[in-house]
PDB file of C-alpha atoms in Angstrom:
ATOM      1  CA  MET A 221     -25.810 -19.868 -31.806  1.00  0.00           C
ATOM      2  CA  GLY A 222     -22.358 -19.841 -29.512  1.00  0.00           C
ATOM      3  CA  THR A 223     -21.475 -17.496 -26.515  1.00  0.00           C
ATOM      4  CA  PHE A 224     -19.313 -14.579 -27.090  1.00  0.00           C
ATOM      5  CA  PHE A 225     -16.160 -13.843 -25.871  1.00  0.00           C
ATOM      6  CA  ALA A 226     -15.469  -9.866 -25.699  1.00  0.00           C
ATOM      7  CA  ASN A 227     -11.564  -8.684 -26.496  1.00  0.00           C
ATOM      8  CA  LYS A 228      -8.966  -6.198 -25.136  1.00  0.00           C
ATOM      9  CA  LYS A 229      -9.447  -4.717 -28.482  1.00  0.00           C
ATOM     10  CA  ASP A 230     -13.548  -4.264 -28.985  1.00  0.00           C
ATOM     11  CA  TYR A 231     -14.072  -1.564 -25.705  1.00  0.00           C
ATOM     12  CA  LEU A 232     -10.837   0.073 -26.623  1.00  0.00           C
ATOM     13  CA  ASN A 233     -12.900   3.147 -27.694  1.00  0.00           C
ATOM     14  CA  LYS A 234     -15.108   4.215 -24.536  1.00  0.00           C
ATOM     15  CA  LYS A 235     -18.512   5.600 -24.446  1.00  0.00           C
ATOM     16  CA  TRP A 236     -18.127   8.522 -20.950  1.00  0.00           C
ATOM     17  CA  HIS A 237     -21.867   8.991 -18.746  1.00  0.00           C
ATOM     18  CA  VAL A 238     -22.409  11.583 -16.341  1.00  0.00           C
ATOM     19  CA  VAL A 239     -24.789  11.365 -13.405  1.00  0.00           C
ATOM     20  CA  ASP A 240     -26.063  14.143 -11.326  1.00  0.00           C
ATOM     21  CA  ALA A 241     -25.548  13.587  -7.431  1.00  0.00           C
ATOM     22  CA  GLN A 242     -27.596  16.226  -6.240  1.00  0.00           C
ATOM     23  CA  GLY A 243     -30.637  14.887  -3.837  1.00  0.00           C
ATOM     24  CA  GLN A 244     -29.616  11.219  -4.800  1.00  0.00           C
ATOM     25  CA  ILE A 245     -28.765   8.456  -2.349  1.00  0.00           C
ATOM     26  CA  VAL A 246     -25.817   7.095  -2.017  1.00  0.00           C
ATOM     27  CA  GLY A 247     -25.900   3.107  -1.808  1.00  0.00           C
ATOM     28  CA  ARG A 248     -28.167   3.543  -5.053  1.00  0.00           C
ATOM     29  CA  LEU A 249     -26.123   5.873  -6.837  1.00  0.00           C
ATOM     30  CA  ALA A 250     -23.223   3.902  -6.103  1.00  0.00           C
ATOM     31  CA  THR A 251     -24.414   0.424  -7.631  1.00  0.00           C
ATOM     32  CA  ARG A 252     -25.365   2.128 -10.975  1.00  0.00           C
ATOM     33  CA  ILE A 253     -22.250   3.644 -11.108  1.00  0.00           C
ATOM     34  CA  SER A 254     -20.506   0.560  -9.940  1.00  0.00           C
ATOM     35  CA  ARG A 255     -22.394  -1.700 -13.060  1.00  0.00           C
ATOM     36  CA  ILE A 256     -21.861   1.241 -15.568  1.00  0.00           C
ATOM     37  CA  LEU A 257     -18.239   0.499 -14.747  1.00  0.00           C
ATOM     38  CA  MET A 258     -18.219  -3.137 -15.226  1.00  0.00           C
ATOM     39  CA  GLY A 259     -19.905  -3.247 -18.526  1.00  0.00           C
ATOM     40  CA  LYS A 260     -22.754  -4.281 -16.811  1.00  0.00           C
ATOM     41  CA  GLY A 261     -25.595  -3.326 -19.088  1.00  0.00           C
ATOM     42  CA  LYS A 262     -23.712  -4.649 -22.195  1.00  0.00           C
ATOM     43  CA  THR A 263     -25.121  -7.912 -23.967  1.00  0.00           C
ATOM     44  CA  GLU A 264     -21.516  -7.988 -24.815  1.00  0.00           C
ATOM     45  CA  PHE A 265     -20.274  -8.276 -21.355  1.00  0.00           C
ATOM     46  CA  THR A 266     -17.944 -10.721 -20.509  1.00  0.00           C
ATOM     47  CA  PRO A 267     -16.252 -10.939 -16.509  1.00  0.00           C
ATOM     48  CA  HIS A 268     -12.442 -10.899 -17.203  1.00  0.00           C
ATOM     49  CA  VAL A 269     -12.372  -8.033 -19.641  1.00  0.00           C
ATOM     50  CA  ASP A 270     -12.715  -4.568 -18.434  1.00  0.00           C
ATOM     51  CA  CYS A 271     -15.924  -3.408 -21.020  1.00  0.00           C
ATOM     52  CA  GLY A 272     -17.417  -0.646 -19.448  1.00  0.00           C
ATOM     53  CA  ASP A 273     -17.537   2.847 -19.827  1.00  0.00           C
ATOM     54  CA  GLY A 274     -16.031   5.993 -17.862  1.00  0.00           C
ATOM     55  CA  VAL A 275     -18.594   7.721 -15.470  1.00  0.00           C
ATOM     56  CA  ILE A 276     -18.350  11.413 -14.475  1.00  0.00           C
ATOM     57  CA  VAL A 277     -19.766  12.371 -11.453  1.00  0.00           C
ATOM     58  CA  ILE A 278     -21.286  16.121 -10.606  1.00  0.00           C
ATOM     59  CA  ASN A 279     -22.590  17.550  -7.464  1.00  0.00           C
ATOM     60  CA  SER A 280     -21.060  14.718  -5.205  1.00  0.00           C
ATOM     61  CA  ALA A 281     -21.890  17.185  -2.505  1.00  0.00           C
ATOM     62  CA  ASP A 282     -25.348  16.770  -2.128  1.00  0.00           C
ATOM     63  CA  ALA A 283     -25.352  13.739  -2.269  1.00  0.00           C
ATOM     64  CA  VAL A 284     -27.557  11.563   1.240  1.00  0.00           C
ATOM     65  CA  VAL A 285     -28.066   8.920   2.934  1.00  0.00           C
ATOM     66  CA  THR A 286     -31.477   7.889   4.076  1.00  0.00           C
ATOM     67  CA  GLY A 287     -31.986   7.243   8.439  1.00  0.00           C
ATOM     68  CA  ASN A 288     -29.757   8.525  11.225  1.00  0.00           C
ATOM     69  CA  LYS A 289     -26.105   7.175   8.559  1.00  0.00           C
ATOM     70  CA  GLU A 290     -24.844  11.017   8.808  1.00  0.00           C
ATOM     71  CA  LYS A 291     -24.758  10.960  12.260  1.00  0.00           C
ATOM     72  CA  THR A 292     -23.536   6.903  13.307  1.00  0.00           C
ATOM     73  CA  LYS A 293     -22.015   6.066   9.883  1.00  0.00           C
ATOM     74  CA  ILE A 294     -17.892   5.378   9.931  1.00  0.00           C
ATOM     75  CA  TYR A 295     -15.171   5.819   7.555  1.00  0.00           C
ATOM     76  CA  LYS A 296     -12.256   3.791   9.268  1.00  0.00           C
ATOM     77  CA  SER A 297      -8.548   4.046   7.657  1.00  0.00           C
ATOM     78  CA  PHE A 298      -5.597   2.730   9.027  1.00  0.00           C
ATOM     79  CA  SER A 299      -1.907   4.287   8.420  1.00  0.00           C
ATOM     80  CA  GLY A 300      -0.172   1.145   9.432  1.00  0.00           C
ATOM     81  CA  TYR A 301       1.570   2.636  12.593  1.00  0.00           C
ATOM     82  CA  PRO A 302       0.631   2.085  15.923  1.00  0.00           C
ATOM     83  CA  SER A 303      -2.076   4.152  16.834  1.00  0.00           C
ATOM     84  CA  GLY A 304      -2.617   5.101  13.565  1.00  0.00           C
ATOM     85  CA  GLN A 305      -6.637   3.955  13.012  1.00  0.00           C
ATOM     86  CA  ARG A 306      -8.629   7.266  12.261  1.00  0.00           C
ATOM     87  CA  GLU A 307     -12.601   7.172  12.706  1.00  0.00           C
ATOM     88  CA  ARG A 308     -14.571   9.859  10.864  1.00  0.00           C
ATOM     89  CA  THR A 309     -18.435  10.258  10.986  1.00  0.00           C
ATOM     90  CA  PHE A 310     -20.147  10.385   7.292  1.00  0.00           C
ATOM     91  CA  GLU A 311     -20.878  14.585   7.622  1.00  0.00           C
ATOM     92  CA  ARG A 312     -16.923  15.325   8.660  1.00  0.00           C
ATOM     93  CA  VAL A 313     -16.181  13.085   5.557  1.00  0.00           C
ATOM     94  CA  MET A 314     -18.788  15.314   3.544  1.00  0.00           C
ATOM     95  CA  GLN A 315     -17.389  18.494   5.177  1.00  0.00           C
ATOM     96  CA  GLU A 316     -13.822  17.698   3.942  1.00  0.00           C
ATOM     97  CA  ASP A 317     -13.935  15.891   1.451  1.00  0.00           C
ATOM     98  CA  PRO A 318     -17.340  14.779  -0.664  1.00  0.00           C
ATOM     99  CA  THR A 319     -15.763  13.205  -3.067  1.00  0.00           C
ATOM    100  CA  HIS A 320     -14.352  10.605  -0.906  1.00  0.00           C
ATOM    101  CA  VAL A 321     -17.794   9.441  -0.527  1.00  0.00           C
ATOM    102  CA  ILE A 322     -18.839   8.071  -3.475  1.00  0.00           C
ATOM    103  CA  LYS A 323     -15.590   6.372  -5.095  1.00  0.00           C
ATOM    104  CA  HIS A 324     -15.369   4.935  -1.006  1.00  0.00           C
ATOM    105  CA  ALA A 325     -19.046   3.656  -1.563  1.00  0.00           C
ATOM    106  CA  VAL A 326     -18.830   2.578  -5.822  1.00  0.00           C
ATOM    107  CA  LYS A 327     -15.472   1.359  -5.218  1.00  0.00           C
ATOM    108  CA  GLY A 328     -16.636  -0.832  -2.641  1.00  0.00           C
ATOM    109  CA  MET A 329     -19.318  -2.469  -5.101  1.00  0.00           C
ATOM    110  CA  LEU A 330     -16.035  -3.341  -8.210  1.00  0.00           C
ATOM    111  CA  PRO A 331     -14.296  -6.602  -8.126  1.00  0.00           C
ATOM    112  CA  LYS A 332     -11.700  -6.697  -6.000  1.00  0.00           C
ATOM    113  CA  SER A 333      -8.213  -7.154  -8.443  1.00  0.00           C
ATOM    114  CA  ARG A 334      -6.641  -5.351 -10.869  1.00  0.00           C
ATOM    115  CA  LEU A 335      -9.626  -5.215 -13.421  1.00  0.00           C
ATOM    116  CA  GLY A 336     -10.584  -3.186 -10.294  1.00  0.00           C
ATOM    117  CA  LYS A 337      -8.152  -1.510  -9.848  1.00  0.00           C
ATOM    118  CA  ARG A 338      -8.426  -0.290 -13.934  1.00  0.00           C
ATOM    119  CA  MET A 339     -12.404   0.661 -13.291  1.00  0.00           C
ATOM    120  CA  ILE A 340     -11.844   2.816 -10.140  1.00  0.00           C
ATOM    121  CA  THR A 341      -9.610   5.040 -12.330  1.00  0.00           C
ATOM    122  CA  ARG A 342     -12.855   5.664 -14.914  1.00  0.00           C
ATOM    123  CA  LEU A 343     -14.513   7.313 -12.423  1.00  0.00           C
ATOM    124  CA  LEU A 344     -14.284  10.797 -11.923  1.00  0.00           C
ATOM    125  CA  VAL A 345     -15.972  12.410  -9.369  1.00  0.00           C
ATOM    126  CA  TYR A 346     -16.706  16.739  -8.759  1.00  0.00           C
ATOM    127  CA  PRO A 347     -18.324  18.254  -5.687  1.00  0.00           C
ATOM    128  CA  GLY A 348     -19.686  20.806  -7.677  1.00  0.00           C
ATOM    129  CA  LYS A 349     -21.784  21.092 -11.421  1.00  0.00           C
ATOM    130  CA  GLU A 350     -18.591  22.171 -13.030  1.00  0.00           C
ATOM    131  CA  HIS A 351     -16.506  19.462 -14.573  1.00  0.00           C
ATOM    132  CA  PRO A 352     -13.021  20.182 -17.349  1.00  0.00           C
ATOM    133  CA  HIS A 353     -14.055  16.950 -19.165  1.00  0.00           C
ATOM    134  CA  ALA A 354     -16.075  18.366 -22.334  1.00  0.00           C
ATOM    135  CA  ALA A 355     -13.725  17.063 -24.801  1.00  0.00           C
ATOM    136  CA  GLN A 356     -15.041  13.372 -23.199  1.00  0.00           C
ATOM    137  CA  LEU A 357     -18.145  14.198 -24.265  1.00  0.00           C
ATOM    138  CA  ALA A 358     -18.061  15.791 -27.114  1.00  0.00           C
ATOM    139  CA  GLY A 359     -18.635  13.991 -30.816  1.00  0.00           C
ATOM    140  CA  GLY A 360     -21.945  12.085 -29.329  1.00  0.00           C
ATOM    141  CA  MET A 361     -18.916   9.828 -26.989  1.00  0.00           C
ATOM    142  CA  GLY A 362     -20.861  10.795 -23.650  1.00  0.00           C
ATOM    143  CA  GLN A 363     -24.119  10.647 -22.392  1.00  0.00           C
ATOM    144  CA  ALA A 364     -26.301  12.148 -19.153  1.00  0.00           C
ATOM    145  CA  LEU A 365     -27.832   9.380 -17.514  1.00  0.00           C
ATOM    146  CA  PRO A 366     -31.066   9.711 -16.759  1.00  0.00           C
ATOM    147  CA  ARG A 367     -32.100  10.303 -12.407  1.00  0.00           C
ATOM    148  CA  GLU A 368     -33.306   7.951 -10.808  1.00  0.00           C
ATOM    149  CA  LYS A 369     -36.920   7.842  -9.405  1.00  0.00           C
ATOM    150  CA  LYS A 370     -36.310   7.935  -5.594  1.00  0.00           C
ATOM    151  CA  THR A 371     -34.388  11.049  -4.447  1.00  0.00           C
ATOM    152  CA  VAL A 372     -34.435  12.288  -1.104  1.00  0.00           C
ATOM    153  CA  LYS A 373     -34.841  15.896  -0.170  1.00  0.00           C
ATOM    154  CA  LYS A 374     -31.596  17.458   3.155  1.00  0.00           C
ATOM    155  CA  GLU A 375     -34.967  18.234   4.051  1.00  0.00           C
ATOM    156  CA  ALA A 376     -36.395  15.353   5.002  1.00  0.00           C
ATOM    157  CA  LEU A 377     -33.624  13.489   6.244  1.00  0.00           C
ATOM    158  CA  VAL A 378     -33.194  16.422   9.477  1.00  0.00           C
ATOM    159  CA  GLY A 379     -36.605  15.275  11.239  1.00  0.00           C
ATOM    160  CA  GLN A 380     -35.647  11.191  10.832  1.00  0.00           C
ATOM    161  CA  LYS A 381     -35.141   9.785  13.718  1.00  0.00           C
TER     162      LYS A 381
END
């Protein structure tokens, strides 16, 4: 039996998945999302073809991190100008833009190529429960992913050191 090679035309109609980030650990959630975007769960996965599906993430403001990362994790960016390096903590990023944390984590797990840039465009992240993408989910084209069993409540993280 020969090896299956996917063609681009086989994956023009992509499914959409809804992921609820409430109480989910950011890194574990990003792993699940990146596997869907790449299409790794499909039997006809081919590394050089964009065969993944789209993902809509809701409640990104309620995603959590374990340990003391809420205060110690630092996101760095550089504008390209002298003295243009910015450092922000996880807490500050979550206050300013809660969608950035999940986008940043997923982007780091995708291929660093044109294919990865195309995959990240199919990631739609929203801080609340509402999203304007009912059309993608209509007609059986989308499905909600089951929640991961390992969840952490924010109250449990407050007392940790």
